[in-house]
Coordinates of C-alpha atoms and ligand atoms in Angstrom, one line a residue:
X1 CA -23.0 -10.8 17.5
X2 CA -23.0 -7.1 18.4
X3 CA -19.6 -5.4 18.0
X4 CA -17.7 -4.9 21.2
X5 CA -16.5 -1.4 20.4
X6 CA -13.6 0.5 21.7
X7 CA -13.6 3.2 24.3
X8 CA -11.2 5.9 25.5
X9 CA -10.4 4.0 28.7
X10 CA -6.7 4.0 29.7
X11 CA -7.2 0.8 31.7
X12 CA -7.8 -1.2 28.5
X13 CA -5.1 -3.0 26.7
X14 CA -5.1 -2.3 23.0
X15 CA -5.5 -5.5 21.0
X16 CA -2.0 -5.2 19.4
X17 CA -0.2 -4.3 22.6
X18 CA 1.0 -1.1 21.1
X19 CA 1.1 2.0 23.4
X20 CA -1.7 4.4 22.7
X21 CA -1.1 8.1 23.2
X22 CA -3.7 9.9 25.3
X23 CA -6.8 11.1 23.5
X24 CA -6.5 8.3 20.9
X25 CA -9.1 5.7 20.5
X26 CA -8.4 2.2 21.8
X27 CA -10.1 -0.8 20.4
X28 CA -11.0 -3.8 22.4
X29 CA -9.6 -7.2 21.5
X30 CA -12.3 -9.3 19.8
X31 CA -13.8 -6.6 17.6
X32 CA -15.4 -7.8 14.4
X33 CA -13.5 -6.1 11.5
X34 CA -14.7 -6.2 7.9
X35 CA -11.6 -6.5 5.7
X36 CA -12.5 -5.5 2.1
X37 CA -10.1 -7.0 -0.4
X38 CA -9.3 -9.6 2.3
X39 CA -8.6 -12.3 -0.3
X40 CA -5.8 -10.2 -1.9
X41 CA -2.1 -10.0 -1.5
X42 CA -2.1 -7.5 1.3
X43 CA -5.6 -8.1 2.6
X44 CA -5.0 -11.7 3.4
X45 CA -2.0 -10.8 5.6
X46 CA -4.1 -8.1 7.2
X47 CA -6.6 -10.8 8.1
X48 CA -3.8 -12.8 9.7
X49 CA -2.5 -9.7 11.6
X50 CA -5.9 -8.8 12.9
X51 CA -6.5 -12.4 14.1
X52 CA -3.1 -12.4 15.8
X53 CA -4.1 -9.1 17.5
X54 CA -7.2 -10.7 18.9
X55 CA -9.8 -9.3 16.5
X56 CA -12.3 -11.2 14.5
X57 CA -11.8 -10.4 10.8
X58 CA -14.5 -11.0 8.2
X59 CA -13.3 -11.1 4.6
X60 CA -15.4 -9.1 2.0
X61 CA -14.0 -9.6 -1.5
X62 CA -15.5 -9.7 -5.0
X63 CA -12.7 -12.2 -6.1
X64 CA -12.1 -10.2 -9.3
X65 CA -11.3 -12.7 -12.1
X66 CA -8.3 -10.5 -13.1
X67 CA -6.8 -11.1 -9.7
X68 CA -8.1 -14.6 -8.9
X69 CA -8.2 -16.5 -12.2
X70 CA -8.4 -19.9 -10.5
X71 CA -9.6 -21.1 -7.2
X72 CA -8.4 -18.4 -4.7
X73 CA -6.5 -19.4 -1.6
X74 CA -8.7 -17.7 1.0
X75 CA -7.4 -16.6 4.4
X76 CA -8.6 -18.5 7.5
X77 CA -11.7 -16.3 8.3
X78 CA -15.4 -15.8 7.7
X79 CA -15.8 -15.0 4.0
X80 CA -18.4 -12.9 2.2
X81 CA -18.2 -12.7 -1.6
X82 CA -19.4 -9.3 -2.6
X83 CA -18.5 -6.1 -4.3
X84 CA -17.9 -2.8 -2.3
X85 CA -20.1 -1.0 -4.9
X86 CA -23.1 -3.2 -4.0
X87 CA -24.8 -1.3 -1.2
X88 CA -27.0 -4.2 -0.2
X89 CA -24.1 -6.6 0.1
X90 CA -22.0 -4.1 2.1
X91 CA -25.0 -3.3 4.4
X92 CA -25.4 -7.0 5.1
X93 CA -21.7 -7.6 5.8
X94 CA -21.5 -4.6 8.1
X95 CA -23.9 -6.1 10.6
X96 CA -22.2 -6.6 14.0
X97 CA -19.0 -5.0 12.7
X98 CA -17.0 -2.4 14.8
X99 CA -14.5 -1.3 12.1
X100 CA -13.6 -1.6 8.5
X101 CA -10.2 -2.2 7.0
X102 CA -10.6 -1.2 3.4
X103 CA -8.1 -2.9 1.1
X104 CA -10.2 -3.6 -2.0
X105 CA -9.1 -1.7 -5.0
X106 CA -8.2 -2.2 -8.6
X107 CA -4.4 -1.9 -8.6
X108 CA -1.7 -1.2 -11.1
X109 CA -1.5 1.3 -14.0
X110 CA -4.0 -0.2 -16.4
X111 CA -3.2 -0.5 -20.1
X112 CA -4.6 2.8 -21.4
X113 CA -6.9 5.6 -20.5
X114 CA -9.9 3.5 -21.5
X115 CA -9.4 1.8 -18.1
X116 CA -10.2 5.0 -16.2
X117 CA -13.9 4.4 -15.6
X118 CA -13.1 0.9 -14.2
X119 CA -10.5 2.3 -11.7
X120 CA -12.8 5.2 -10.7
X121 CA -15.8 2.9 -10.3
X122 CA -14.0 0.2 -8.3
X123 CA -11.8 2.5 -6.1
X124 CA -13.8 5.7 -5.7
X125 CA -17.5 4.7 -6.2
X126 CA -16.6 1.6 -4.2
X127 CA -15.2 3.6 -1.3
X128 CA -18.2 6.1 -1.5
X129 CA -20.7 3.2 -1.3
X130 CA -18.8 1.6 1.6
X131 CA -18.6 4.8 3.5
X132 CA -22.3 5.6 3.0
X133 CA -23.2 2.2 4.3
X134 CA -20.9 2.6 7.2
X135 CA -22.6 6.0 8.0
X136 CA -25.9 4.3 7.9
X137 CA -24.8 1.4 10.1
X138 CA -23.0 3.8 12.4
X139 CA -19.7 2.1 12.0
X140 CA -17.3 4.8 12.9
X141 CA -13.8 3.3 12.4
X142 CA -12.0 3.0 9.1
X143 CA -8.4 2.1 8.2
X144 CA -7.8 2.1 4.5
X145 CA -5.0 1.2 2.1
X146 CA -3.5 4.4 0.6
X147 CA -0.5 4.6 -1.6
X148 CA 2.8 6.5 -2.0
X149 CA 1.7 7.1 -5.6
X150 CA -0.3 10.1 -4.4
X151 CA 3.1 12.0 -4.2
X152 CA 4.1 11.6 -7.8
X153 CA 7.8 12.2 -7.3
X154 CA 10.1 11.8 -4.4
X155 CA 11.6 14.6 -2.4
X156 CA 14.6 16.4 -3.8
X157 CA 16.9 19.1 -2.5
X158 CA 19.0 21.4 -4.6
X159 CA 22.2 22.7 -2.9
X160 CA 21.2 26.3 -3.9
X161 CA 17.4 26.2 -4.1
X162 CA 16.5 23.9 -1.3
X163 CA 13.5 21.5 -1.7
X164 CA 12.4 21.6 -5.3
X165 CA 9.8 19.7 -7.3
X166 CA 11.1 18.4 -10.6
X167 CA 8.5 17.6 -13.2
X168 CA 8.3 14.2 -15.1
X169 CA 11.5 13.3 -16.8
X170 CA 11.9 14.0 -20.6
X171 CA 12.2 11.3 -23.1
X172 CA 15.3 12.8 -24.6
X173 CA 17.0 12.7 -21.1
X174 CA 16.0 9.1 -20.5
X175 CA 17.0 7.9 -23.9
X176 CA 20.4 9.5 -23.4
X177 CA 20.8 7.7 -20.1
X178 CA 20.3 10.9 -18.0
X179 CA 18.1 9.3 -15.4
X180 CA 18.5 11.7 -12.5
X181 CA 16.0 14.6 -12.4
X182 CA 17.6 18.0 -12.3
X183 CA 16.8 21.2 -10.4
X184 CA 13.9 22.9 -12.3
X185 CA 15.5 26.3 -11.5
X186 CA 19.2 25.9 -12.1
X187 CA 19.6 22.4 -13.7
X188 CA 22.0 21.2 -11.0
X189 CA 22.0 17.6 -9.7
X190 CA 19.6 17.0 -6.7
X191 CA 19.9 15.0 -3.5
X192 CA 17.0 12.6 -3.0
X193 CA 15.4 12.6 0.5
X194 CA 12.5 11.1 2.4
X195 CA 8.9 12.1 1.6
X196 CA 6.8 13.0 4.5
X197 CA 3.0 13.1 4.7
X198 CA 2.8 16.9 4.3
X199 CA 4.4 16.8 0.8
X200 CA 2.0 18.1 -1.7
X201 CA -0.1 15.5 -3.6
X202 CA 0.8 15.1 -7.3
X203 CA -1.1 12.0 -8.6
X204 CA 0.2 11.4 -12.1
X205 CA -2.0 8.6 -13.4
X206 CA -5.6 7.4 -13.0
X207 CA -4.8 4.9 -10.3
X208 CA -2.9 7.5 -8.3
X209 CA -5.8 9.9 -8.7
X210 CA -8.3 7.3 -7.4
X211 CA -6.1 6.5 -4.4
X212 CA -6.0 10.2 -3.5
X213 CA -9.7 10.6 -3.9
X214 CA -10.3 7.7 -1.5
X215 CA -8.4 9.7 1.1
X216 CA -10.6 12.8 0.5
X217 CA -13.7 10.7 0.7
X218 CA -12.6 9.2 4.0
X219 CA -11.8 12.7 5.3
X220 CA -15.3 13.9 4.2
X221 CA -16.9 10.9 5.8
X222 CA -15.0 11.5 9.1
X223 CA -16.2 15.2 9.2
X224 CA -19.8 14.3 8.4
X225 CA -20.2 11.4 10.7
X226 CA -17.7 12.0 13.5
X227 CA -15.9 8.9 12.3
X228 CA -12.2 8.2 12.7
X229 CA -10.2 7.3 9.6
X230 CA -6.6 6.5 8.7
X231 CA -5.1 6.1 5.3
X232 CA -1.9 4.1 5.2
X233 CA 0.2 5.1 2.2
X234 CA 2.0 1.9 1.5
X235 CA 5.4 2.1 -0.3
X236 CA 6.7 -0.9 -2.3
X237 CA 5.1 -3.9 -0.7
X238 CA 6.7 -7.3 -1.2
X239 CA 6.5 -10.7 0.3
X240 CA 4.7 -14.1 0.0
X241 CA 1.6 -14.2 -2.0
X242 CA 2.7 -11.2 -4.2
X243 CA 1.2 -11.5 -7.7
X244 CA 3.6 -12.8 -10.4
X245 CA 4.8 -10.6 -13.1
X246 CA 1.5 -9.2 -14.4
X247 CA 1.6 -5.6 -15.8
X248 CA 0.4 -4.6 -12.3
X249 CA 3.0 -6.3 -10.2
X250 CA 5.9 -4.7 -8.4
X251 CA 9.5 -4.9 -9.5
X252 CA 10.5 -7.5 -6.9
X253 CA 8.0 -9.8 -8.5
X254 CA 9.4 -9.3 -12.0
X255 CA 12.9 -10.2 -10.7
X256 CA 11.7 -13.2 -8.8
X257 CA 9.8 -14.5 -11.9
X258 CA 12.8 -14.0 -14.1
X259 CA 15.0 -16.0 -11.7
X260 CA 12.4 -18.9 -11.7
X261 CA 12.7 -19.0 -15.5
X262 CA 16.4 -19.3 -15.1
X263 CA 16.9 -15.8 -16.6
X264 CA 18.9 -12.8 -15.2
X265 CA 16.6 -10.2 -13.6
X266 CA 16.6 -7.2 -16.0
X267 CA 17.2 -3.9 -14.1
X268 CA 16.0 -0.8 -15.9
X269 CA 17.8 2.6 -16.0
X270 CA 21.1 2.3 -14.2
X271 CA 19.7 0.4 -11.2
X272 CA 20.1 3.4 -9.0
X273 CA 16.4 4.1 -8.5
X274 CA 15.8 4.4 -4.8
X275 CA 12.7 2.7 -3.3
X276 CA 11.4 1.8 0.1
X277 CA 10.6 -1.9 0.0
X278 CA 8.3 -2.8 2.9
X279 CA 7.4 -6.3 3.9
X280 CA 3.7 -7.3 3.6
X281 CA 3.6 -8.6 7.2
X282 CA 4.9 -5.2 8.4
X283 CA 2.2 -3.5 6.3
X284 CA -0.4 -5.8 7.8
X285 CA 0.8 -5.0 11.3
X286 CA 0.5 -1.3 10.5
X287 CA -3.2 -1.9 9.8
X288 CA -3.7 -3.6 13.1
X289 CA -1.8 -0.8 14.9
X290 CA -3.8 1.9 13.2
X291 CA -7.1 0.2 14.1
X292 CA -6.1 0.1 17.7
X293 CA -5.2 3.8 17.9
X294 CA -7.5 5.9 15.8
X295 CA -7.3 9.6 16.3
X296 CA -10.1 12.0 15.5
X297 CA -10.9 12.9 11.8
X298 CA -8.7 11.6 9.1
X299 CA -4.9 11.1 9.2
X300 CA -2.6 9.8 6.5
X301 CA 0.6 7.8 7.4
X302 CA 3.4 6.7 5.2
X303 CA 4.1 3.0 5.6
X304 CA 7.7 2.2 4.7
X305 CA 10.7 0.4 6.1
X306 CA 12.6 3.7 6.5
X307 CA 15.6 2.0 4.9
X308 CA 15.9 3.0 1.2
X309 CA 17.4 0.5 -1.2
X310 CA 18.0 0.8 -4.9
X311 CA 16.2 -1.4 -7.4
X312 CA 19.6 -2.7 -8.4
X313 CA 20.3 -3.7 -4.8
X314 CA 16.9 -5.5 -4.6
X315 CA 17.7 -7.4 -7.8
X316 CA 21.2 -8.4 -6.6
X317 CA 20.0 -9.5 -3.1
X318 CA 17.2 -11.5 -4.6
X319 CA 19.4 -13.2 -7.3
X320 CA 22.0 -14.0 -4.6
X321 CA 19.4 -15.5 -2.3
X322 CA 17.9 -17.5 -5.2
X323 CA 21.4 -18.8 -6.3
X324 CA 21.6 -16.7 -9.6
X325 CA 21.7 -15.8 -12.4
X326 CA 22.9 -12.3 -11.3
X327 CA 21.0 -9.3 -12.7
X328 CA 21.8 -7.3 -15.8
X329 CA 21.4 -3.5 -16.0
X330 CA 19.8 -2.7 -19.3
X331 CA 19.4 1.0 -19.4
X332 CA 15.7 0.5 -20.6
X333 CA 13.2 2.8 -19.0
X334 CA 9.4 3.2 -18.6
X335 CA 8.0 6.6 -19.2
X336 CA 6.2 7.7 -16.1
X337 CA 8.4 5.8 -13.7
X338 CA 9.6 7.8 -10.7
X339 CA 13.3 8.0 -10.2
X340 CA 13.4 7.9 -6.5
X341 CA 10.7 7.7 -3.9
X342 CA 11.3 6.8 -0.3
X343 CA 9.2 7.2 2.7
X344 CA 9.6 9.0 6.0
X345 CA 7.5 6.8 8.3
X346 CA 8.4 8.6 11.5
X347 CA 4.8 9.7 12.0
X348 CA 3.6 6.1 12.0
X349 CA 6.3 5.1 14.4
X350 CA 5.8 8.0 16.8
X351 CA 2.0 8.1 16.8
X352 CA 1.0 4.5 16.5
X353 CA 4.0 2.8 18.1
X354 CA 4.6 0.7 14.9
X355 CA 7.9 -0.3 13.6
X356 CA 9.0 -2.7 10.8
X357 CA 10.2 -6.0 12.0
X358 CA 11.2 -7.8 8.8
X359 CA 14.8 -6.9 7.9
X360 CA 15.5 -6.3 4.2
X361 CA 18.0 -9.3 4.0
X362 CA 15.6 -11.7 5.8
X363 CA 12.6 -10.5 3.8
X364 CA 14.4 -10.9 0.5
X365 CA 15.8 -14.3 1.4
X366 CA 12.3 -15.5 2.2
X367 CA 10.8 -13.9 -0.9
X368 CA 13.3 -15.8 -3.1
X369 CA 11.4 -19.0 -2.5
X370 CA 8.0 -17.8 -1.2
X371 CA 4.8 -18.8 -3.0
X372 CA 3.6 -16.2 -5.5
X373 CA 0.1 -15.7 -6.8
X374 CA -0.5 -16.8 -10.4
X375 CA -1.7 -14.1 -12.9
X376 CA -4.9 -14.4 -14.9
X377 CA -4.4 -17.1 -17.5
X378 CA -1.2 -18.2 -15.8
Ligands
NAD401 N1 0.8 -4.0 -3.6 C1 1.4 -2.8 -3.3 O1 2.6 -2.6 -3.4 C2 0.5 -1.6 -2.9 C3 1.1 -0.4 -2.8 C4 0.3 0.7 -2.4 C5 -1.0 0.5 -2.1 N2 -1.6 -0.7 -2.3 C6 -3.1 -0.8 -2.0 O2 -3.3 -1.9 -1.2 C7 -4.6 -2.5 -1.4 C8 -4.4 -4.0 -1.6 O3 -3.6 -4.2 -2.8 P1 -3.0 -5.6 -3.2 O4 -1.7 -5.4 -3.7 O5 -3.2 -6.6 -2.1 O6 -4.0 -6.0 -4.4 P2 -4.7 -7.3 -4.8 O7 -5.2 -7.2 -6.2 O8 -3.9 -8.5 -4.4 O9 -6.0 -7.4 -3.8 C9 -7.1 -6.6 -4.0 C10 -8.3 -7.4 -3.6 O10 -9.5 -6.6 -3.7 C11 -10.5 -7.3 -4.3 N3 -11.4 -6.3 -4.9 C12 -11.1 -5.4 -5.9 N4 -12.1 -4.6 -6.2 C13 -13.1 -5.0 -5.4 C14 -14.4 -4.6 -5.2 N5 -15.0 -3.6 -6.0 N6 -15.2 -5.1 -4.3 C15 -14.7 -6.1 -3.5 N7 -13.5 -6.6 -3.6 C16 -12.7 -6.1 -4.6 C17 -9.8 -8.2 -5.3 O11 -10.6 -9.3 -5.7 C18 -8.6 -8.6 -4.5 O12 -8.8 -9.8 -3.8 C19 -5.2 -1.7 -2.6 O13 -6.0 -0.7 -2.1 C20 -4.0 -1.1 -3.2 O14 -4.3 0.2 -3.9 C21 -0.9 -1.8 -2.7
ZN402 ZN1 18.7 24.6 -8.1

């Protein structure tokens, strides 16, 4: 079926019902959308959100054995098993497609630097092959999963020196329980704030580097082809279907798995690390909203709830919802963890008319008993 593509026509109603500012692209309900990584935690919810918005999602997923050790639970949509690095498979899947929602990636931090070629291959070569095939097939619309990891650290203000950029925390400080980063100029304490999209990129590991490179590739593709692209920099995504406590999983999943074992969630540092926990259904709706309102070129948007919570608060809320045991604060730390990182998602709200709908308390209460995805070997 040929794609029914969007046009800049004010009389059309965008599929998601979001208001579309003038000059932005509107898509037409019923567009066929290729969702790479559509069998994953976030991708499967994107499929549901696109369907709810009146689109026709097609899942394209390699079903990586590390992610899907058993029989995967596939979303209710057409499914193509393929790897984004396989040009022929991508070309075939792009037939009749009006837009791509690119979620496929190798996620997490890996175990050591030996994983670097795997991450670069999957995430960056994969994105390059996908974009080259989109250029060939004249598919001009892309929404892709970015990440807040491109920022490295959160935003901090010194009372004397204004906005400053503290480097990674020293082992000596962490071991002594000094968790808060200090002003690099005067050593004073800092006030954490919200990171906006124009903060300088500072990817501090291979995964973060590949997520930033994906954005640069999308921007190059948009310039070269006249395509329209959005990268959605997700913050800490949680919700049903989240992977269990693999080395790659988020902190909420660790806490939930501990509770299921009857153990107290172990909160690292002093529990005061601030994060933006955003619900997976809100992230999925952000994808649908972005698709319905693509501007020219490439734009990056933070996707966060806008309501910072500490890791300790998440543990306490989850334990309370689960019925205990209550968390313990251990003072342990992981080198490379960021102290605070919280998003300013104003741009997404203002330009795309998106806003989060799942309240923290409700999302956590649901997450306490929601089905999780089993890890490899689990
Ligand atoms: N989970 C988070 O908190 C979070 C935060 C920021 C960004 N992201 C990004 O969101 C996206 C989705 O992440 P997720 O948490 O749902 O991960 P996930 O592992 O649950 O899903 C990824 C899916 O992509 C598939 N895949 C991986 N490589 C592929 C390839 N080369 N070809 C085809 N399919 C491939 C996997 O089989 C899997 O189904 C990723 O791009 C990730 O970088 C996630
Ligand atoms: Zn200072």
